[in-house]
mmCIF file with all atom_site columns, C-alpha atoms and ligand atoms in Angstrom:
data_model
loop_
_atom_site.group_PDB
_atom_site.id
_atom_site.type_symbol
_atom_site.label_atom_id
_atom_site.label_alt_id
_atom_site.label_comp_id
_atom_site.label_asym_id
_atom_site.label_entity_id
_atom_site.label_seq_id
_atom_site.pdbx_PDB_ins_code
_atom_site.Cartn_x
_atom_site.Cartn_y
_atom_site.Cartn_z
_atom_site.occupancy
_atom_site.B_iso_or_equiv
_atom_site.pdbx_formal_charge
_atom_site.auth_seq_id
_atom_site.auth_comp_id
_atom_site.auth_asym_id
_atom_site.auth_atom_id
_atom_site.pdbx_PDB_model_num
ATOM   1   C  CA  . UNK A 1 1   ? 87.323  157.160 120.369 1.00 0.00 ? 1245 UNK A CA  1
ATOM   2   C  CA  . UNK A 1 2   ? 90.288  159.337 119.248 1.00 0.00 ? 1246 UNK A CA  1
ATOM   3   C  CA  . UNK A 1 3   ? 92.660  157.627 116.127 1.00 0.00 ? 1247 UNK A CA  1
ATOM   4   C  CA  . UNK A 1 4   ? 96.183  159.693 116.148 1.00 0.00 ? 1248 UNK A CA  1
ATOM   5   C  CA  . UNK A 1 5   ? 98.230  158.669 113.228 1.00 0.00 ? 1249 UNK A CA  1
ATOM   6   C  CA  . UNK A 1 6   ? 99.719  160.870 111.045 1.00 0.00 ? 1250 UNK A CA  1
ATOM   7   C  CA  . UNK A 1 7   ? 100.339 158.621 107.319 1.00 0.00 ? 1251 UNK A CA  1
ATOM   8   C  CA  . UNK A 1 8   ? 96.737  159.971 105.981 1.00 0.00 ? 1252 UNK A CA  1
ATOM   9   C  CA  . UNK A 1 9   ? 96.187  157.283 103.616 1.00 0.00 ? 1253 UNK A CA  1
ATOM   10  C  CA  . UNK A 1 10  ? 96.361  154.185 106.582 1.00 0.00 ? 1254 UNK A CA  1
ATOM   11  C  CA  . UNK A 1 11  ? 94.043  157.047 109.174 1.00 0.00 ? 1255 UNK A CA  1
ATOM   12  C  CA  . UNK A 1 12  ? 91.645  156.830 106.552 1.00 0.00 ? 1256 UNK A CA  1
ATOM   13  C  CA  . UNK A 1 13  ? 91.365  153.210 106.206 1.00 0.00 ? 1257 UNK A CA  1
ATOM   14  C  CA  . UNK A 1 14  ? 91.073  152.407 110.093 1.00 0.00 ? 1258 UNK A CA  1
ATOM   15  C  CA  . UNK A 1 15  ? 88.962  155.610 110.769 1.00 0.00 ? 1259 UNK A CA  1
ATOM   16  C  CA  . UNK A 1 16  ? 86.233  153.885 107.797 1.00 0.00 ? 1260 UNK A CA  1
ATOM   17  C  CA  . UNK A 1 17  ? 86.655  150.923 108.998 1.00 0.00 ? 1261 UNK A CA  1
ATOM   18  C  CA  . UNK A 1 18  ? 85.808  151.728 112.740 1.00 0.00 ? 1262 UNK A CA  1
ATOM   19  C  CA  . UNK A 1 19  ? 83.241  154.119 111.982 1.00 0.00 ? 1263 UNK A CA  1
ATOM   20  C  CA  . UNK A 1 20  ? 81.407  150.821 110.302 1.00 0.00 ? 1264 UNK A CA  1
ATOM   21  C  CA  . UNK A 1 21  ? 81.888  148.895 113.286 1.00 0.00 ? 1265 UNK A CA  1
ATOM   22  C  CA  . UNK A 1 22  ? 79.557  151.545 114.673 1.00 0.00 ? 1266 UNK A CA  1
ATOM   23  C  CA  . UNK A 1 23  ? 82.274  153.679 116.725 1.00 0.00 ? 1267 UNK A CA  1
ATOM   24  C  CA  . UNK A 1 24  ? 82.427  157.312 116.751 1.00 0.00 ? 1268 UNK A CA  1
ATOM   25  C  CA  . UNK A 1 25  ? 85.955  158.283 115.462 1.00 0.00 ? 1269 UNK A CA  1
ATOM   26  C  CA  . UNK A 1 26  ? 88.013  161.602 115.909 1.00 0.00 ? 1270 UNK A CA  1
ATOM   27  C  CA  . UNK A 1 27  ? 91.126  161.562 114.241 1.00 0.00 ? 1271 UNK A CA  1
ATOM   28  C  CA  . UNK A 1 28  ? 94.149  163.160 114.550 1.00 0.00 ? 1272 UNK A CA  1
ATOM   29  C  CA  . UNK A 1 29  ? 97.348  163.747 112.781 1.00 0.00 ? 1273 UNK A CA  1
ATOM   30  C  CA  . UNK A 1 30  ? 99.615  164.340 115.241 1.00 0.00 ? 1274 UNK A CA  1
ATOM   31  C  CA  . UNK A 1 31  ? 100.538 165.110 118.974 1.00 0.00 ? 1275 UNK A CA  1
ATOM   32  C  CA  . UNK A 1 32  ? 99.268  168.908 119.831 1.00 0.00 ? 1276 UNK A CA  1
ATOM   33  C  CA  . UNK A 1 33  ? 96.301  168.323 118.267 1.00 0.00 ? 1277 UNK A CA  1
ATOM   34  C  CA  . UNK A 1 34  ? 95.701  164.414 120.083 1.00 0.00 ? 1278 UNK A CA  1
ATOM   35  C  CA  . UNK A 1 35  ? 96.142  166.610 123.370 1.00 0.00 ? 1279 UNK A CA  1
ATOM   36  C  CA  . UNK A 1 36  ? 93.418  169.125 122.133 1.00 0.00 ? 1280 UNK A CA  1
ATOM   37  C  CA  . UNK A 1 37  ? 91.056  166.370 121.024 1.00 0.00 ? 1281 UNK A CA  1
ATOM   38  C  CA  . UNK A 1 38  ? 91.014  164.289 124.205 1.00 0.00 ? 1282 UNK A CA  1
ATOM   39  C  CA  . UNK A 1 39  ? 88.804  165.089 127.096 1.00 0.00 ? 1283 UNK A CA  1
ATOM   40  C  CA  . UNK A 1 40  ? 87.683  162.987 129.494 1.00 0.00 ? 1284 UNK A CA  1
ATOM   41  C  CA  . UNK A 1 41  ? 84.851  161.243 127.557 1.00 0.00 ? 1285 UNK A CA  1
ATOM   42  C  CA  . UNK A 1 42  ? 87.174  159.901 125.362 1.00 0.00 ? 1286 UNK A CA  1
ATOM   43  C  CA  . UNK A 1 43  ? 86.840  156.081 125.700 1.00 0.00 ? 1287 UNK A CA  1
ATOM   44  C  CA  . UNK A 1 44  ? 89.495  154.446 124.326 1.00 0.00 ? 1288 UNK A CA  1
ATOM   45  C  CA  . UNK A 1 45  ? 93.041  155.681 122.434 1.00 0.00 ? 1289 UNK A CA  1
ATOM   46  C  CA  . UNK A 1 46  ? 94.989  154.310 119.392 1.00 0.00 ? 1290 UNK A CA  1
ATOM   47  C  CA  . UNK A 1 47  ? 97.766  156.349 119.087 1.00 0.00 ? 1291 UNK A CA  1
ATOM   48  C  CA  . UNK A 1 48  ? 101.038 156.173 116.881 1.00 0.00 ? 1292 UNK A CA  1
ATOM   49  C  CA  . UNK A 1 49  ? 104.426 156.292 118.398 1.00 0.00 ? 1293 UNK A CA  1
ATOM   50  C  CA  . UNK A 1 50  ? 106.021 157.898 115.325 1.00 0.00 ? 1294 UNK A CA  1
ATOM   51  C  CA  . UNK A 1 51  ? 104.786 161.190 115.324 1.00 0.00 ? 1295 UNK A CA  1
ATOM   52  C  CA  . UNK A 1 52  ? 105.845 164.645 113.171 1.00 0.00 ? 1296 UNK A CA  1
ATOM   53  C  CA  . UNK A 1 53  ? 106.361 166.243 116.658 1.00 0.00 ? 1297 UNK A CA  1
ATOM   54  C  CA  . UNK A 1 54  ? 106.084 164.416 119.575 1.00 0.00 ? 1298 UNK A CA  1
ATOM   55  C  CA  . UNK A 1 55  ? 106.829 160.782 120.515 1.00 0.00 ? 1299 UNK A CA  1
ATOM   56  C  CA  . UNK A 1 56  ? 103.530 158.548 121.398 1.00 0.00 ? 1300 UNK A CA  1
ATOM   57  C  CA  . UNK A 1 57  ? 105.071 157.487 124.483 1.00 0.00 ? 1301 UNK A CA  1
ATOM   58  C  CA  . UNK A 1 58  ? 104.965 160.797 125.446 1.00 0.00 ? 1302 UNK A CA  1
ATOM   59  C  CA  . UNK A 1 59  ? 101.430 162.133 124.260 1.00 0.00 ? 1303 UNK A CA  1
ATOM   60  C  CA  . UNK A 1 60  ? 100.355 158.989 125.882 1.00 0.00 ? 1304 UNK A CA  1
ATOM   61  C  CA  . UNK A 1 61  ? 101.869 160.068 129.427 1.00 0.00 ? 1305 UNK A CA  1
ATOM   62  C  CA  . UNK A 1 62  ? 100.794 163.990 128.885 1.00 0.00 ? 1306 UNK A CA  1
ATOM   63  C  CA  . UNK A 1 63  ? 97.273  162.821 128.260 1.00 0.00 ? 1307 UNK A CA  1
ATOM   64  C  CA  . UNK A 1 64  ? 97.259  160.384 131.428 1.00 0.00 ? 1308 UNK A CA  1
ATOM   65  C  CA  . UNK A 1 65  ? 98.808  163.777 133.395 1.00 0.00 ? 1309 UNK A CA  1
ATOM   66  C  CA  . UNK A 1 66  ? 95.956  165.774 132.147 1.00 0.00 ? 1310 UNK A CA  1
ATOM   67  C  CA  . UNK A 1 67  ? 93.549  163.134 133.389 1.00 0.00 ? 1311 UNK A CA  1
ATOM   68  C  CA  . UNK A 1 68  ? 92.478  161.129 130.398 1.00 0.00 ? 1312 UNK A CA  1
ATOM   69  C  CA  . UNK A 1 69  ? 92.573  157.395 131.270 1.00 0.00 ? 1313 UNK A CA  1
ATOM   70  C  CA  . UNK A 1 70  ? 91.098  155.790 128.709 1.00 0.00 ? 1314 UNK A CA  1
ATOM   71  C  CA  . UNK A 1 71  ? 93.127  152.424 127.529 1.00 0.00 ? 1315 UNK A CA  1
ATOM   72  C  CA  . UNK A 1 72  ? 95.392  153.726 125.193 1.00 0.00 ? 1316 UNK A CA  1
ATOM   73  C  CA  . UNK A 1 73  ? 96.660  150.949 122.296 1.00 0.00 ? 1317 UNK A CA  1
ATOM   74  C  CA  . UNK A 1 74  ? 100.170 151.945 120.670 1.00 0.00 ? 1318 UNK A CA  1
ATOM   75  C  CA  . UNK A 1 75  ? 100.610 151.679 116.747 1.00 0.00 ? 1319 UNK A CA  1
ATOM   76  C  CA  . UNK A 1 76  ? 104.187 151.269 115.707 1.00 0.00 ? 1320 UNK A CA  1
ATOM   77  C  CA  . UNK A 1 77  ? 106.475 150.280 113.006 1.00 0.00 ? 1321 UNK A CA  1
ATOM   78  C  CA  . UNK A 1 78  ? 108.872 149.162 115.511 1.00 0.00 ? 1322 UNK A CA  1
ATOM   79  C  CA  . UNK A 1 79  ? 109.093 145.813 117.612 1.00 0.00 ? 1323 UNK A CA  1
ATOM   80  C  CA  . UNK A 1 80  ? 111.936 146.454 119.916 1.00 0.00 ? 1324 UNK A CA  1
ATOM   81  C  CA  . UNK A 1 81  ? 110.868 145.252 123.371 1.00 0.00 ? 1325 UNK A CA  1
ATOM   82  C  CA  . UNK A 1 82  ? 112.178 147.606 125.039 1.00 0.00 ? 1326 UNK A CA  1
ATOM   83  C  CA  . UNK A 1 83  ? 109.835 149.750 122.867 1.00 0.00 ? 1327 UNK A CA  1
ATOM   84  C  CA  . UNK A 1 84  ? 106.800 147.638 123.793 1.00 0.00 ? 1328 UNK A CA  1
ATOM   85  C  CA  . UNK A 1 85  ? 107.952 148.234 127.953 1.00 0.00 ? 1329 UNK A CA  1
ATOM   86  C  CA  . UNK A 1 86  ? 108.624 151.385 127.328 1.00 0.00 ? 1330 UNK A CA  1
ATOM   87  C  CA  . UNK A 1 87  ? 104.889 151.876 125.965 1.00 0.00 ? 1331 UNK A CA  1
ATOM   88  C  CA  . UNK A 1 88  ? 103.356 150.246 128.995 1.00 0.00 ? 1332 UNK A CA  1
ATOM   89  C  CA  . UNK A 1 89  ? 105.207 152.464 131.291 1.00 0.00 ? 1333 UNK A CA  1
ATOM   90  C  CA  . UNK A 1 90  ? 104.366 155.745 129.471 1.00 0.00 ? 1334 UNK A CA  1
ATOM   91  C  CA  . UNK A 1 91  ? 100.555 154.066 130.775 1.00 0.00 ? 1335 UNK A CA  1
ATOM   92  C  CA  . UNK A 1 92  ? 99.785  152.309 127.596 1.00 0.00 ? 1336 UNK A CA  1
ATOM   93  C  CA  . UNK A 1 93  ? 97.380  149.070 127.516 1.00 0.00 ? 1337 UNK A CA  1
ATOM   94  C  CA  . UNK A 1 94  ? 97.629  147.501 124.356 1.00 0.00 ? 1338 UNK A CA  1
ATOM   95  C  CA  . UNK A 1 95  ? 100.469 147.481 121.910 1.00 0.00 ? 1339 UNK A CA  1
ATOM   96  C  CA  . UNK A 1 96  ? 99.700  146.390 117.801 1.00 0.00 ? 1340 UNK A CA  1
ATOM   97  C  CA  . UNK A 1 97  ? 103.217 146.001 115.078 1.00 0.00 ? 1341 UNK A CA  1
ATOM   98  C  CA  . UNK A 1 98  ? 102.735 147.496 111.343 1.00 0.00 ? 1342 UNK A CA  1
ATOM   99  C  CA  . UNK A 1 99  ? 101.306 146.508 108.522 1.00 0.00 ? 1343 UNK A CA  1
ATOM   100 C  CA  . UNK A 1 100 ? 98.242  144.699 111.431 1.00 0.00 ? 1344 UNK A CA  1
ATOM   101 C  CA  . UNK A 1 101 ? 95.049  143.117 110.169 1.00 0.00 ? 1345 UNK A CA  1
ATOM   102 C  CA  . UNK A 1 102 ? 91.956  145.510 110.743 1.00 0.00 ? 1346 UNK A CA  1
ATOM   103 C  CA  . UNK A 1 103 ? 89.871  142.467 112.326 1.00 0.00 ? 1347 UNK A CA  1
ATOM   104 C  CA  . UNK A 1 104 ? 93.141  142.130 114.801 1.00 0.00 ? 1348 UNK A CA  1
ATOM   105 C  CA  . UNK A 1 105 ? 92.710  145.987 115.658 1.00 0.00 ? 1349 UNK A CA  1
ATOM   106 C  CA  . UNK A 1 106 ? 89.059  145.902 115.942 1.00 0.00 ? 1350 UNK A CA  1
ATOM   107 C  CA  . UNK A 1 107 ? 88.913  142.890 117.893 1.00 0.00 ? 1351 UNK A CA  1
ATOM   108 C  CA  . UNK A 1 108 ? 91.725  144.539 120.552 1.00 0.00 ? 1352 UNK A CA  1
ATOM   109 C  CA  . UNK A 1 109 ? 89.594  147.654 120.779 1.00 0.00 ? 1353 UNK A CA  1
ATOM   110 C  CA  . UNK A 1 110 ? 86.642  145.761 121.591 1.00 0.00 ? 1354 UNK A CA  1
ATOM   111 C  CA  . UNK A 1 111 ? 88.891  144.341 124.916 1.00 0.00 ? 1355 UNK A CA  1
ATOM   112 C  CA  . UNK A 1 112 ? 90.200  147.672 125.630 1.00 0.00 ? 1356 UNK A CA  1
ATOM   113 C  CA  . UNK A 1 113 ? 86.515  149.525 125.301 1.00 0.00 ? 1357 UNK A CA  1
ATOM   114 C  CA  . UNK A 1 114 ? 84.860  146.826 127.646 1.00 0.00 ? 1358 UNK A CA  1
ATOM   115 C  CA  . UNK A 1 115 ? 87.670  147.727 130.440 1.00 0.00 ? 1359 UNK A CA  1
ATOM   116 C  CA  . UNK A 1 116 ? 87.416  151.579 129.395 1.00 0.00 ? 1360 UNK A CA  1
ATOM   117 C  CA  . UNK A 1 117 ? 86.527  153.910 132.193 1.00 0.00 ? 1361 UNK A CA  1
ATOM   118 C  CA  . UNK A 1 118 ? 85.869  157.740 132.235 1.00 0.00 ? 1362 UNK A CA  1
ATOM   119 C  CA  . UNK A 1 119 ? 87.023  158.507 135.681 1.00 0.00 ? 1363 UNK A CA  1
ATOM   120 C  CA  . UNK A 1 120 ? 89.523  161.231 135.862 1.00 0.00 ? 1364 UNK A CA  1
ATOM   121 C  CA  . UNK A 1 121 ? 91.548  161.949 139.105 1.00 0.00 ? 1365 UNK A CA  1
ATOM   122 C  CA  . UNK A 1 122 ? 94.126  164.629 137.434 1.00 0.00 ? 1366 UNK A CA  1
ATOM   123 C  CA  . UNK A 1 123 ? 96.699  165.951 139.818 1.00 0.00 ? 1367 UNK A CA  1
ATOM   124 C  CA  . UNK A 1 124 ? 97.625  168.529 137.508 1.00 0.00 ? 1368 UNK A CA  1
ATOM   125 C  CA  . UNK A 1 125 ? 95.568  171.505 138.832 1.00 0.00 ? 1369 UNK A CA  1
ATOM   126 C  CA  . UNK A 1 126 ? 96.903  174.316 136.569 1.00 0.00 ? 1370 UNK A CA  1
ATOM   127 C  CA  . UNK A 1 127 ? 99.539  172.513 135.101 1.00 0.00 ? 1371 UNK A CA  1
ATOM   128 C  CA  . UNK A 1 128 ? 100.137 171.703 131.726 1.00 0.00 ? 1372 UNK A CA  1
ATOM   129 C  CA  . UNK A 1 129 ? 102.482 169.287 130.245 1.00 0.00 ? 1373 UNK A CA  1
ATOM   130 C  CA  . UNK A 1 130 ? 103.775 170.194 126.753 1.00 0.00 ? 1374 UNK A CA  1
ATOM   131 C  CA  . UNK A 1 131 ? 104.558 166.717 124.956 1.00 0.00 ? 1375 UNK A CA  1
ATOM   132 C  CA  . UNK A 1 132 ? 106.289 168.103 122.127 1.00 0.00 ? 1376 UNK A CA  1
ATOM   133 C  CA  . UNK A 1 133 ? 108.688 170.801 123.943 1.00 0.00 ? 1377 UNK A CA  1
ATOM   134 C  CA  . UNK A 1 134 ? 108.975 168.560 126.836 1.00 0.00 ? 1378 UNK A CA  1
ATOM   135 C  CA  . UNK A 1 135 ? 107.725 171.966 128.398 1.00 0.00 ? 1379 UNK A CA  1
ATOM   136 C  CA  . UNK A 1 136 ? 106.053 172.586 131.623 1.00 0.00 ? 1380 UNK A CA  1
ATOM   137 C  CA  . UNK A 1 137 ? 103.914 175.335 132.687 1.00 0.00 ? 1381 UNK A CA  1
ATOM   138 C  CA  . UNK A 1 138 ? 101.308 177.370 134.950 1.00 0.00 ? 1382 UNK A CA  1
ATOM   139 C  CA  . UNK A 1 139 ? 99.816  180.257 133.904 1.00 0.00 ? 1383 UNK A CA  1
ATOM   140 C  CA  . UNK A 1 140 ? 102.421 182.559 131.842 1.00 0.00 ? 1384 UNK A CA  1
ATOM   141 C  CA  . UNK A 1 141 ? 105.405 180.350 133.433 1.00 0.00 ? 1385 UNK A CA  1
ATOM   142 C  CA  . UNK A 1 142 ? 107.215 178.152 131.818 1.00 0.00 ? 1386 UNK A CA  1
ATOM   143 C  CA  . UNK A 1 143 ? 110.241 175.883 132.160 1.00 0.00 ? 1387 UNK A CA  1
ATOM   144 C  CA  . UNK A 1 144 ? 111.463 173.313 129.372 1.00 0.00 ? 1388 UNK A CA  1
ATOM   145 C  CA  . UNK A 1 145 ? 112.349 170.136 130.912 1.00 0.00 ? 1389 UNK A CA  1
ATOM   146 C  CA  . UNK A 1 146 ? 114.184 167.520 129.260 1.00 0.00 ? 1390 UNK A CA  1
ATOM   147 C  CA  . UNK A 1 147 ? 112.804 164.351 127.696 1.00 0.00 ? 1391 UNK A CA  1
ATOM   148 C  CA  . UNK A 1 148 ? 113.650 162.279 130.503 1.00 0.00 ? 1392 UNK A CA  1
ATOM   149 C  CA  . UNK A 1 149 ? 112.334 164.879 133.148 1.00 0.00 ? 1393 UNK A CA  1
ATOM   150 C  CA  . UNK A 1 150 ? 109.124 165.285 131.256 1.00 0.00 ? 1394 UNK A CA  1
ATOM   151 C  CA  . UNK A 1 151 ? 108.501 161.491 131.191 1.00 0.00 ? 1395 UNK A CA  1
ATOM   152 C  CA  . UNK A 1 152 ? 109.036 160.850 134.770 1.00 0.00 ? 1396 UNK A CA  1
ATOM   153 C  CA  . UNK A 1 153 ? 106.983 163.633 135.915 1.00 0.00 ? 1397 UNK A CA  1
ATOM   154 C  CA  . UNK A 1 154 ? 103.965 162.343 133.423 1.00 0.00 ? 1398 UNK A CA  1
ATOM   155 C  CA  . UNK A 1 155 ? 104.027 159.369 134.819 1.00 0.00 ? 1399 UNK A CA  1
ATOM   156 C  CA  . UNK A 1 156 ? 104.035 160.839 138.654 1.00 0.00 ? 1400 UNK A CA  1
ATOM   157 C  CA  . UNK A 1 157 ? 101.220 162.805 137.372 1.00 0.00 ? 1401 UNK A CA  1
ATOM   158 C  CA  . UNK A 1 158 ? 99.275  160.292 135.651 1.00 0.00 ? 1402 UNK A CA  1
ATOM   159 C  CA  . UNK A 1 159 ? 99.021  157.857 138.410 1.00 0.00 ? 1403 UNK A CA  1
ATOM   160 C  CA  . UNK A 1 160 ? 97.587  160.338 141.056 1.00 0.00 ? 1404 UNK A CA  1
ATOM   161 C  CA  . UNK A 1 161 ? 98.062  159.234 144.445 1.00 0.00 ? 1405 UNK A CA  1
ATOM   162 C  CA  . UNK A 1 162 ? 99.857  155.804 143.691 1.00 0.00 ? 1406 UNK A CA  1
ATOM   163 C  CA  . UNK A 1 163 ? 103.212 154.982 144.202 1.00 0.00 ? 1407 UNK A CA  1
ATOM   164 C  CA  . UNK A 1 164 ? 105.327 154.266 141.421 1.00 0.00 ? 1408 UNK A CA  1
ATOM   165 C  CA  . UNK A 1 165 ? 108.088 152.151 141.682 1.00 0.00 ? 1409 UNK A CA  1
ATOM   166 C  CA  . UNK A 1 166 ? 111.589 153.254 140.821 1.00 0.00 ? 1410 UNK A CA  1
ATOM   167 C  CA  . UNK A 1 167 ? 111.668 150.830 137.888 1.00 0.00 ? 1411 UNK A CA  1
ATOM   168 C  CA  . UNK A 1 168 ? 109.022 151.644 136.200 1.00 0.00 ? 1412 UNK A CA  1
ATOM   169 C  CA  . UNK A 1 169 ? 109.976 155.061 136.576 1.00 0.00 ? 1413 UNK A CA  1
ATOM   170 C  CA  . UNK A 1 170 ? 113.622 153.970 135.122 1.00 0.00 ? 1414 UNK A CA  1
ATOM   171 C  CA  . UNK A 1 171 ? 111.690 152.318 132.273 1.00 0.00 ? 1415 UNK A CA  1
ATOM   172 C  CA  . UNK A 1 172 ? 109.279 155.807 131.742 1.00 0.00 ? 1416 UNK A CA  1
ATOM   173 C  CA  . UNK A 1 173 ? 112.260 157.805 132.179 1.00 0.00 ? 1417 UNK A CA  1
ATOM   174 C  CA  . UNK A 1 174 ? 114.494 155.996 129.701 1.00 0.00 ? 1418 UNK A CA  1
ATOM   175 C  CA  . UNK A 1 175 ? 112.423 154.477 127.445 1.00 0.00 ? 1419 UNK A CA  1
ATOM   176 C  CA  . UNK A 1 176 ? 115.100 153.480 125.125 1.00 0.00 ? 1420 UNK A CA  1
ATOM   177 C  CA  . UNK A 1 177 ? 116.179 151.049 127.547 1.00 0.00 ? 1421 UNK A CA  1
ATOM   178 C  CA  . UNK A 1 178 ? 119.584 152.391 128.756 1.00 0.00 ? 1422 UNK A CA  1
ATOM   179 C  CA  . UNK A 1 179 ? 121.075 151.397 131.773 1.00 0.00 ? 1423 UNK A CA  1
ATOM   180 C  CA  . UNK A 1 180 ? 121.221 153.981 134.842 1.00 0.00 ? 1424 UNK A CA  1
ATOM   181 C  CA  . UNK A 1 181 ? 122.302 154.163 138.409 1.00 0.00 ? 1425 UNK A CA  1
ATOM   182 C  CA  . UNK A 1 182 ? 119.718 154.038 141.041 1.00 0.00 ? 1426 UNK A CA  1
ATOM   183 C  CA  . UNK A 1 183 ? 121.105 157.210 142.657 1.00 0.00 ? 1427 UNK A CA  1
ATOM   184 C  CA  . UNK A 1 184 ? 120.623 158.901 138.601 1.00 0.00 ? 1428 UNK A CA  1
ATOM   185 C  CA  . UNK A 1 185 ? 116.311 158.719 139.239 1.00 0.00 ? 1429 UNK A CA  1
ATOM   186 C  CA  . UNK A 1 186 ? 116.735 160.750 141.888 1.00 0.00 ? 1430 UNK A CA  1
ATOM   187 C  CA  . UNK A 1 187 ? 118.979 163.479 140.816 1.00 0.00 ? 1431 UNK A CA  1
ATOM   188 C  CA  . UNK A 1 188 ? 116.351 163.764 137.946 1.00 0.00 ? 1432 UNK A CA  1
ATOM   189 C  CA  . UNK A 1 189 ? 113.620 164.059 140.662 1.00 0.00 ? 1433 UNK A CA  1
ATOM   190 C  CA  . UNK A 1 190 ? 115.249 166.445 142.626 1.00 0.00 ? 1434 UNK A CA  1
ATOM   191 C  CA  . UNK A 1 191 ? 115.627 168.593 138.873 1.00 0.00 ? 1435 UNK A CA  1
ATOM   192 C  CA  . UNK A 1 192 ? 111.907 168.197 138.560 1.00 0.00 ? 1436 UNK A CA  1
ATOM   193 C  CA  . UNK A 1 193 ? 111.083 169.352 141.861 1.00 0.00 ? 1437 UNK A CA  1
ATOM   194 C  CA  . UNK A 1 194 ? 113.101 172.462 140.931 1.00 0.00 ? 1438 UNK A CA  1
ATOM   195 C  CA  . UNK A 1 195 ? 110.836 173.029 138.209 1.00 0.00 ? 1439 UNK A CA  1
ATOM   196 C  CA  . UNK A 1 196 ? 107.600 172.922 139.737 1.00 0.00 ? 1440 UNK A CA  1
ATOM   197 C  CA  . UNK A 1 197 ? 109.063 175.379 142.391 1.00 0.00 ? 1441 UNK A CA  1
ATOM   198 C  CA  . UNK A 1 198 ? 110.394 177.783 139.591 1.00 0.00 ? 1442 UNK A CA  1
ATOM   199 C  CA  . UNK A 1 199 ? 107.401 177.848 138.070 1.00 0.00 ? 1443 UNK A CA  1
ATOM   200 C  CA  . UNK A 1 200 ? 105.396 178.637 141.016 1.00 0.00 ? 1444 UNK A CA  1
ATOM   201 C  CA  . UNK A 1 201 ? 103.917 175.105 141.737 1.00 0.00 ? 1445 UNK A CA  1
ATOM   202 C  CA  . UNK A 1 202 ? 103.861 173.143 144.561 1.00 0.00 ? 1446 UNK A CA  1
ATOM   203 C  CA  . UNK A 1 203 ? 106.249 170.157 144.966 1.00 0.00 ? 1447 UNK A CA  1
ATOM   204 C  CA  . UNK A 1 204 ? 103.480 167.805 144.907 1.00 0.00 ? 1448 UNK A CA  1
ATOM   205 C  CA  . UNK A 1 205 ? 105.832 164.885 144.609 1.00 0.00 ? 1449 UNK A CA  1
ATOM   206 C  CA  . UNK A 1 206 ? 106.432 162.806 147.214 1.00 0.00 ? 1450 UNK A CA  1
ATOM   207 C  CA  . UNK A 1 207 ? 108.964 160.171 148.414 1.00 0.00 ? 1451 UNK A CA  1
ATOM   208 C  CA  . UNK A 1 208 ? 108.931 156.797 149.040 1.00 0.00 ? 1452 UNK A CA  1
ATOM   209 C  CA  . UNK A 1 209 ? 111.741 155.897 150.722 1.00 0.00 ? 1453 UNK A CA  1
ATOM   210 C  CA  . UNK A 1 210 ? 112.931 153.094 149.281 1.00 0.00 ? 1454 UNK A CA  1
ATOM   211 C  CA  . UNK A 1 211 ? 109.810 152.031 146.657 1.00 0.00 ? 1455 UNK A CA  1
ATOM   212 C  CA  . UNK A 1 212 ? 109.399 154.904 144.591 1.00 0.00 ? 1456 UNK A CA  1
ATOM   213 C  CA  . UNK A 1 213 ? 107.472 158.621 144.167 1.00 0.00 ? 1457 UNK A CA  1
ATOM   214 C  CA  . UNK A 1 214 ? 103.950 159.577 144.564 1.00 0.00 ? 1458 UNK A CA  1
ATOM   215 C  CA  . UNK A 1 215 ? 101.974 162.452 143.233 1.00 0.00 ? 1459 UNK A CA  1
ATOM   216 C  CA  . UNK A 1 216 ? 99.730  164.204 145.384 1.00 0.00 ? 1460 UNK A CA  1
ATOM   217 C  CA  . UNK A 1 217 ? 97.152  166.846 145.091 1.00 0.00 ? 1461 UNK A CA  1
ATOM   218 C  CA  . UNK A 1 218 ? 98.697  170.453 145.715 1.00 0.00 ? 1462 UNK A CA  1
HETATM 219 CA CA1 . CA  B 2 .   ? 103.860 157.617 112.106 1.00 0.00 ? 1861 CA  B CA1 1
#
């Protein structure tokens, strides 16, 4: 399992404490190095939202784009619940407030490992998703996108071949839980698609008319 949290002292604590429940923990301290640490064997996630450079939410979504599905629970300090909606539509399972009881956290993991599954259906082909520039890229191209366009096309890309429905992407989008018009998802789309074709991608996201997007393999 993979532990990102970046106060050392509590990292410690939980990464002991798993490791004597018998699980084999890799830690990490923040973001870039979560994303580097994950592959597809990973079985299950817990992952801070308060991170030096990149927001959970969004490590969570660039790791489900890059084909790593295993349950992800969230860590934060925070109990908004917008927050906690926000966290299920950036694809997390499970969702645990600070200070938590270790026995609470172990016994959440041991739901979220049963359900764990290492299948991986990435649509990214060549793509990579930067969570803490928000950047996108293939090969030497690049082209920064802004939060908002980053977490909608994470979420596209993370749920290959499904349709996802214009409010969850309003809720992935704006996680913070402001209010937008309908027609604003899919100006931010349409930027997105831009993107991809700057960079040299395919537009591998398709319309629903009326439901929502789908991502589809190039
Ligand atoms: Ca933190």
């Amino acid at each position: 399992m993979l532990l990102v949290e970046d106060d050392h002292a509590l990292r410690d604590v939980v990464a002991r404490a798993l490791r004597e429940e018998g699980l084999d923990v890799i830690t990490a301290g923040d973001g870039h190095t979560a994303l580097a640490s994950a592959t597809e064997q990973t079985s299950v996630v817990v992952l801070d939202i308060g991170l030096p450079d990149a927001d959970g939410r969004d490590v969570c979504l660039a790791l489900r784009a890059r084909g790593v599905m295993a349950p992800v629970l969230f860590l934060t300090a925070k109990d908004a619940v917008h927050e906690r909606l926000a966290g299920f539509a950036a694809g997390g399972d499970d969702y645990l407030t600070k200070p938590f009881h270790l026995a609470e956290l172990m016994a959440r993991l041991r739901v979220l490992l049963r359900r764990s599954e290492t299948t991986s259906t990435s649509t990214l082909s060549g793509l990579a998703l930067d969570p803490a520039r928000h950047a996108l890229s293939l090969g030497e191209k690049t082209a920064p996108l802004s939060p908002t366009e980053f977490r909608l096309l994470a979420a596209l890309l993370g749920r290959p071949g499904e349709v996802v429905r214009r409010r969850e992407l309003l809720r992935a989008g704006w996680p913070d839980g402001a209010i937008v018009h309908e027609n604003t998802l899919d100006q931010y789309i349409a930027r997105v698609r831009r993107k991809l074709l700057q960079i040299g991608a395919t537009d591998r996201i398709e319309t629903v008319r009326g439901v929502g997007y789908r991502a589809v393999s190039p």
